[in-house]
C-alpha angles and dihedrals in degrees: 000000000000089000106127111085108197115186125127138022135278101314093023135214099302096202089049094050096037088055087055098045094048091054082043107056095032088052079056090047102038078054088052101046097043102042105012129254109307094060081065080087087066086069106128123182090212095057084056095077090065080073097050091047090060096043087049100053092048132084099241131030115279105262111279127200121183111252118225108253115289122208077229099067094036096277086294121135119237135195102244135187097267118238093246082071102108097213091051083056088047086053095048093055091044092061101042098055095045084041082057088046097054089044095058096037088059088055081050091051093050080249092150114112098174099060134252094314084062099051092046089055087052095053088050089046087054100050090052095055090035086055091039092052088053098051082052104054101043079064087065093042087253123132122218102198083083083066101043094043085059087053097060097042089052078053098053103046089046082066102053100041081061096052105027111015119197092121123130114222091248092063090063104052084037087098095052096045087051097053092048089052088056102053090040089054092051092064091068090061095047084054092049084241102132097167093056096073105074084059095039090043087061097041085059096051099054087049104049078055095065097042088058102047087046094057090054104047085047091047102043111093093042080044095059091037086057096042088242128145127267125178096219085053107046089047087040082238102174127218093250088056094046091049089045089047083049097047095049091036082058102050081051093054092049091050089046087048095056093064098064124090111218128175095220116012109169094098093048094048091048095060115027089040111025092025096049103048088053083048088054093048092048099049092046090045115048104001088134088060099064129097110254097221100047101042105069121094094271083117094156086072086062099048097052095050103036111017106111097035096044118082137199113263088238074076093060108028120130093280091114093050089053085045096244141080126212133104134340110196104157106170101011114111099240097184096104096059105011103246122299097357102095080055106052091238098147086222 
């Protein structure tokens, strides 16, 4: 959903993309390497940050190894986050057992086209990546019950709001918050950073707020054309109430995020603090504009098909129009490195 980091000009800040593309492409190949190809499309560029997370707590970068050339980056190598990084395998396992989740909360919806053999292959494809995140995290010390646990509540309140309504919209998102939390909070372990998951804990929380709510302001008017259920609808949660609760939900993860003592955290302000806000614009502007089937967070799809092609919009800003090109860091504090010059921007 968060993506689309945005920030720097025309031919971007190369540190800062190759730093992205790096958690990016290890978290598809840690996929790959853990589950087999087709959990690559479990990919999700907001489980990346999990592996960002980790890198940025610890003292040196997360091991890296180049990867051979991919028709999804144009058949060019890249140096990549390596699968032994403990925060690429949490991410792995994140992602497999929400990709699981989502898979088994579209059966639930009646979001199965095809017919019943379809939605049967999509609860064995489930189990497999709910089994393989599993596997993976119990490599990292994480358990994902806890995921999977989150999964069946959201389920289950889904259900209830339906029959029997009363809920307020932040019981709902309350599962997801919880599960993100989790996750967040792991990557202080992996870093050997103990007091940073309380903090992180709560960062999570807030985030996976936001994720939530946005989902369900992109998804609501394809939500309501397919009959399926959306959290802002069923609690007649208006759009001026979800962007209030984000906004609030995204001064408490700055704050969150202030507490956390990280080694490196320009990645992680960038996106957890920049990335989110424009997130947040985007969804609340011009949600009505965007295509139903590509916006969700099936962001794996995406990354299979378009990876490697697709860049990042800090490629195709407005540099060219103001005749330059450097960094664009709107709403970073940019004290501590003036600027650009801790990214090698040339700016």
């Amino acid at each position: 959903m968060f993506g689309i980091i945005r920030p720097c000009g025309e031919h971007g800040c190369p540190s800062l993309r190759a730093a992205w593309r790096a958690h990016l492409c290890g978290l598809c190949l840690t996929l790959r390497d853990g589950q087999g190809q087709a959990a690559r499309l479990a990919t999700n560029y907001d489980t990346l940050i999990i592996s960002v997370l980790a890198e940025a707590q610890l003292g040196s970068a997360a091991p890296r190894r180049t990867a051979g050339p991919c028709a999804l980056r144009g058949f060019r190598a890249a140096e990549v986050v390596d699968a032994r990084a403990s925060g690429a395998r949490l991410a792995a396992a994140v992602s497999l057992a929400l990709g699981a989740g989502k898979l088994r909360d579209q059966v639930a919806d009646g979001d199965t086209d095809l017919g019943a053999a379809f939605g049967a292959a999509r609860r064995r494809l489930a189990a497999r990546w709910e089994a393989g995140g599993a596997r993976l995290g119990a490599g990292v010390g994480f358990d994902t019950a806890v995921l999977v646990a989150t999964v069946d509540r959201q389920l289950d309140l889904e259900r209830r709001a339906v029959s029997h309504g009363g809920q307020g919209v932040l019981e709902l998102t309350a599962p997801t918050e919880e599960a993100v939390a989790a996750a967040f909070a792991h990557t202080a372990v992996l870093a050997g950073r103990p007091g940073n998951a309380a903090a992180l804990a709560e960062a999570g929380r807030f985030f996976g707020r936001i994720a939530h709510l946005l989902d369900a302001v992109e998804d609501r008017a394809d939500d309501a054309a397919r009959g399926a259920f959306n959290p802002l609808t069923v609690t007649g949660t208006g759009e001026r109430e979800a962007r209030r609760l984000c906004d609030d939900a995204a001064r408490g993860l700055a704050l969150a995020l202030r507490e956390v003592e990280f080694e490196e955290r320009h990645l992680v302000d960038t996106l957890l603090g920049t990335e989110v806000h424009r997130a947040m614009e985007r969804a609340f502007r011009a949600s009505y504009e965007r295509p139903g089937w590509i916006r969700k967070t099936g962001a794996g799809i995406l990354t299979v098909l378009t990876c490697g092609r697709w860049q990042p919009r800090w490629n195709r800003r407005d540099a060219r129009h103001r005749g330059r090109s450097g960094c664009d860091l709107s709403g970073l504090d940019c004290s501590c490195c003036d600027c650009c010059n801790c990214c090698d921007c040339s700016c």
